mmCIF file of C-alpha atoms in Angstrom:
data_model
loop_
_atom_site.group_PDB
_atom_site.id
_atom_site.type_symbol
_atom_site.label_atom_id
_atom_site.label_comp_id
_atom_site.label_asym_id
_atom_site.label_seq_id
_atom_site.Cartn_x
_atom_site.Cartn_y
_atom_site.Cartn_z
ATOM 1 C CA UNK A 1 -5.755 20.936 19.661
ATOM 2 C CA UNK A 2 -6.232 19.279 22.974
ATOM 3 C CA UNK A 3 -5.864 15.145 22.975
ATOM 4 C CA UNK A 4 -4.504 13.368 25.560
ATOM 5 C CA UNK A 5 -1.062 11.759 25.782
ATOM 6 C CA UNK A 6 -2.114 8.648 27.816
ATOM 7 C CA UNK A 7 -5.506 7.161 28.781
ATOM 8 C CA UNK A 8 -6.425 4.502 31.408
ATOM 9 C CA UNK A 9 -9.297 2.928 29.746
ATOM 10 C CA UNK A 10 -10.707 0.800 32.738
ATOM 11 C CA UNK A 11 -9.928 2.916 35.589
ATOM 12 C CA UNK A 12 -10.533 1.534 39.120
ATOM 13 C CA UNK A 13 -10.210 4.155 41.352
ATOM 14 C CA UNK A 14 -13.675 4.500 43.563
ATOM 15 C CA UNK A 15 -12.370 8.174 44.713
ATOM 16 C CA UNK A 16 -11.099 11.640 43.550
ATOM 17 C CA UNK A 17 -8.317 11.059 45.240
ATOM 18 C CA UNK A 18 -7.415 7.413 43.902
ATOM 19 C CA UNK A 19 -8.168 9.016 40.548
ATOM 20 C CA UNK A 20 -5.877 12.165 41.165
ATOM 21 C CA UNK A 21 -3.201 9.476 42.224
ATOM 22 C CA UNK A 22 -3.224 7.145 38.966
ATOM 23 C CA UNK A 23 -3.342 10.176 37.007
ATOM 24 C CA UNK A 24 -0.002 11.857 38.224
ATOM 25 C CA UNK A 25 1.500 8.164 38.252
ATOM 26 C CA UNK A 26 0.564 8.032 34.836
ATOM 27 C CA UNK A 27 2.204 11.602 33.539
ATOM 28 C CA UNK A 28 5.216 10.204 35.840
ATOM 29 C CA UNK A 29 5.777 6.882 34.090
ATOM 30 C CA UNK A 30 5.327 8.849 30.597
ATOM 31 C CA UNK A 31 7.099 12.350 31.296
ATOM 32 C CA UNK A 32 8.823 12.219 33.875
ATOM 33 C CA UNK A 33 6.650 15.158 36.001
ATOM 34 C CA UNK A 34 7.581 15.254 39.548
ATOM 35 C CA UNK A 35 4.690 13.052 41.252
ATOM 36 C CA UNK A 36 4.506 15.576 44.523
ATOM 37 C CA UNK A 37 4.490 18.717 42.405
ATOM 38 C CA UNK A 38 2.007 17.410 39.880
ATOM 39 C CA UNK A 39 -0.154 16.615 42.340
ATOM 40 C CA UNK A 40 0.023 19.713 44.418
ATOM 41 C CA UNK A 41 -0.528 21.636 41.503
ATOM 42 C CA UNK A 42 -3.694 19.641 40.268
ATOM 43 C CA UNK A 43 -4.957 19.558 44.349
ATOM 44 C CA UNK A 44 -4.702 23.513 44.741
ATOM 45 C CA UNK A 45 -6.824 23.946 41.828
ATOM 46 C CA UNK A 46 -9.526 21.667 42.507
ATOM 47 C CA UNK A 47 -9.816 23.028 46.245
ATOM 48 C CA UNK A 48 -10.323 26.374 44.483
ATOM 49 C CA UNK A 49 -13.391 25.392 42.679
ATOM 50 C CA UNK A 50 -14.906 21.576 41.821
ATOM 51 C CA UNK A 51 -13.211 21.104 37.968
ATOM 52 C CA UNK A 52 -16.318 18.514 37.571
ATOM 53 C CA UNK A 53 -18.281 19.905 34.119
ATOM 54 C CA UNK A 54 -21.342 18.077 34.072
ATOM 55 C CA UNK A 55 -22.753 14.805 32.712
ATOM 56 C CA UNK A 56 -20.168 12.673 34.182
ATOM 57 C CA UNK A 57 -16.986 14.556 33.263
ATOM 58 C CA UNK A 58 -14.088 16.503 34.839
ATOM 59 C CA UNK A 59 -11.345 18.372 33.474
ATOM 60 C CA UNK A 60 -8.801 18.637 36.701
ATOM 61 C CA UNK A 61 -6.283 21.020 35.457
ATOM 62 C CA UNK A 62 -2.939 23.120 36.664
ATOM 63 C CA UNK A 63 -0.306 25.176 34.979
ATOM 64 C CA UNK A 64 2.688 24.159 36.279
ATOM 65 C CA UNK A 65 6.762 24.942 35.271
ATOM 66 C CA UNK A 66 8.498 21.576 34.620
ATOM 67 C CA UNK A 67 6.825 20.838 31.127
ATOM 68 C CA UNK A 68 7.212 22.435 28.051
ATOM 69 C CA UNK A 69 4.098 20.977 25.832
ATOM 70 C CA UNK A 70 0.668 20.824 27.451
ATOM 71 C CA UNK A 71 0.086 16.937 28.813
ATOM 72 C CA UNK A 72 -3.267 15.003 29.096
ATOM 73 C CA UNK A 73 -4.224 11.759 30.666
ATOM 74 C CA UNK A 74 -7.486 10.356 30.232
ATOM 75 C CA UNK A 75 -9.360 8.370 32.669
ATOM 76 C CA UNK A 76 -12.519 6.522 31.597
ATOM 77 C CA UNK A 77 -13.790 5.021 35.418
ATOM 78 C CA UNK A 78 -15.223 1.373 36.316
ATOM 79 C CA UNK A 79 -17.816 3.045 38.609
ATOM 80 C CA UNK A 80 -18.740 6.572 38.710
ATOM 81 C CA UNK A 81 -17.074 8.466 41.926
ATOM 82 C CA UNK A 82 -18.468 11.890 43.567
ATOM 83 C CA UNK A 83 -16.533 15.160 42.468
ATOM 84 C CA UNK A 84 -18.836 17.982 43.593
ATOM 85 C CA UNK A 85 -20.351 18.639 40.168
ATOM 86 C CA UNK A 86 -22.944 21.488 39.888
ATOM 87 C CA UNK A 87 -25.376 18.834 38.264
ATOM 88 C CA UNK A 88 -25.033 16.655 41.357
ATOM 89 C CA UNK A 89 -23.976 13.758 38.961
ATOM 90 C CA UNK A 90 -20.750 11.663 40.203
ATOM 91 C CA UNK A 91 -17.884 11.359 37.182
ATOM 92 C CA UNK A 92 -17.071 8.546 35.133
ATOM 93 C CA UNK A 93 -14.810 10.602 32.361
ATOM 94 C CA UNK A 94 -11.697 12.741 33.600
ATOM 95 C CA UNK A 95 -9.289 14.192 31.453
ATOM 96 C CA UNK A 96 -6.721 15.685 33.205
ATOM 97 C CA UNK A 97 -4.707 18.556 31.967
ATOM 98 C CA UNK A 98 -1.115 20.115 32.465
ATOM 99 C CA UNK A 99 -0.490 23.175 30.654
ATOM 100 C CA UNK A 100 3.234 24.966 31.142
ATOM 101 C CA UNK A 101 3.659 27.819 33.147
ATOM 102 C CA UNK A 102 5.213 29.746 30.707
ATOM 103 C CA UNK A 103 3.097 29.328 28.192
ATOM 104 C CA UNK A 104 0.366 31.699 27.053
ATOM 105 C CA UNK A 105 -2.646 31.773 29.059
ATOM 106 C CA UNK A 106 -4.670 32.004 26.086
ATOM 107 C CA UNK A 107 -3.109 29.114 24.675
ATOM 108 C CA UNK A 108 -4.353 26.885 27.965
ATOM 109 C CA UNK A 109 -8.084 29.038 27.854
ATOM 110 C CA UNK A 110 -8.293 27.595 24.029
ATOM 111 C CA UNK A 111 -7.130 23.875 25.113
ATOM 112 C CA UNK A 112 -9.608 23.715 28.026
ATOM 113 C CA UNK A 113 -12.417 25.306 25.325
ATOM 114 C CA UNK A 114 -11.792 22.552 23.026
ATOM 115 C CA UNK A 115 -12.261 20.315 25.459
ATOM 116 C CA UNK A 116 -15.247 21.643 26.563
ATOM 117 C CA UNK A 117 -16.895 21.158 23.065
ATOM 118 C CA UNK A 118 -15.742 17.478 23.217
ATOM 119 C CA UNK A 119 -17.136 16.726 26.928
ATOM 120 C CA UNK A 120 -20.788 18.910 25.845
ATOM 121 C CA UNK A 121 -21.743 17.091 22.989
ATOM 122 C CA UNK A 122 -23.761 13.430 23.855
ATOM 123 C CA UNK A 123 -22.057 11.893 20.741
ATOM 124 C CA UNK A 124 -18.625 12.775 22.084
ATOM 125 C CA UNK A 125 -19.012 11.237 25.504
ATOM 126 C CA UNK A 126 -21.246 8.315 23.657
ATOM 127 C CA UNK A 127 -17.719 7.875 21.712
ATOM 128 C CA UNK A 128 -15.736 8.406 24.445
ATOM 129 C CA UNK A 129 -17.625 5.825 26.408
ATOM 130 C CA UNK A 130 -17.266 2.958 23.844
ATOM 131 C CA UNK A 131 -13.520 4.018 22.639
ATOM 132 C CA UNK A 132 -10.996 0.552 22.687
ATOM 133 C CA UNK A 133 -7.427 2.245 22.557
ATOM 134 C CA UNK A 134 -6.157 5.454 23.117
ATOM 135 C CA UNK A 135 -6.610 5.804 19.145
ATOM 136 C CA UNK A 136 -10.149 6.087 19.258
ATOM 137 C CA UNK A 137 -10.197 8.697 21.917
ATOM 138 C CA UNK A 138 -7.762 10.706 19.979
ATOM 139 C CA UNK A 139 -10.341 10.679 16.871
ATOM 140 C CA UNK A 140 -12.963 12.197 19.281
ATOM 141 C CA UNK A 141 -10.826 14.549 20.168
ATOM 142 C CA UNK A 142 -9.655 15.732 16.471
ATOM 143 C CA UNK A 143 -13.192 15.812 15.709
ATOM 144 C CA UNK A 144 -14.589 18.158 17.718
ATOM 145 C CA UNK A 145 -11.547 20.963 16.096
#
């Protein structure tokens, strides 16, 4: 089931890439990843297509070969930034995901479904919105399996 690890609850970064930046400090300062590889990783997939889902969320993920156990950090922004979303909306909700590279690509297609249900559903990102701790988001999360 997909739930992140971390979460920065009051986020102020005011671009993608000041949000890409905290992110990959943040799965640093909690697992060690390899800040320039993270982010490369993370980069080369949102160049390939805008990871931005709609309604004010993105799911900016890579699979990448220095973790073992997929990794999530949740960003929940002060002020909406622009991140090329089909529905022309800017994001305020990222969750950003690293799967291993090992590990089976169906494995990382169910994660990212899962948290597709969570970011489609109003009451979700309603929840999501007004969560406190990283406690709350997880119960948003476990709800939607």
């Amino acid at each position: 089931m997909a739930m992140p690890d971390q979460a920065v609850l009051d986020c102020p970064a005011r671009t993608k890439k000041a949000a890409f930046a905290i992110a990959v400090d943040v799965l640093h300062d909690a697992f060690g990843v390899d800040v320039d590889a993270c982010s490369r990783a993370l980069w080369r997939r949102e160049h390939a297509a805008s990871t931005a889902v709609g309604e004010g969320m993105a799911v900016p993920h890579a699979r990448v070969p220095f973790i073992a156990v997929p990794r999530m950090v949740y960003l929940r922004l002060l002020s909406a930034i622009e991140f090329g979303a089909a529905d022309g909306k800017p994001v305020s909700q990222v969750l950003f995901v690293l799967v291993p590279a090992a590990g089976a690509p169906e494995d990382h297609l169910a994660l990212l479904a899962h948290v597709a249900r969570v970011f489609s559903d109003g009451r979700s990102r309603d929840r999501l919105r007004a969560a406190t701790d990283l406690d709350e988001l997880r119960r948003v999360f476990a709800a939607a399996a």
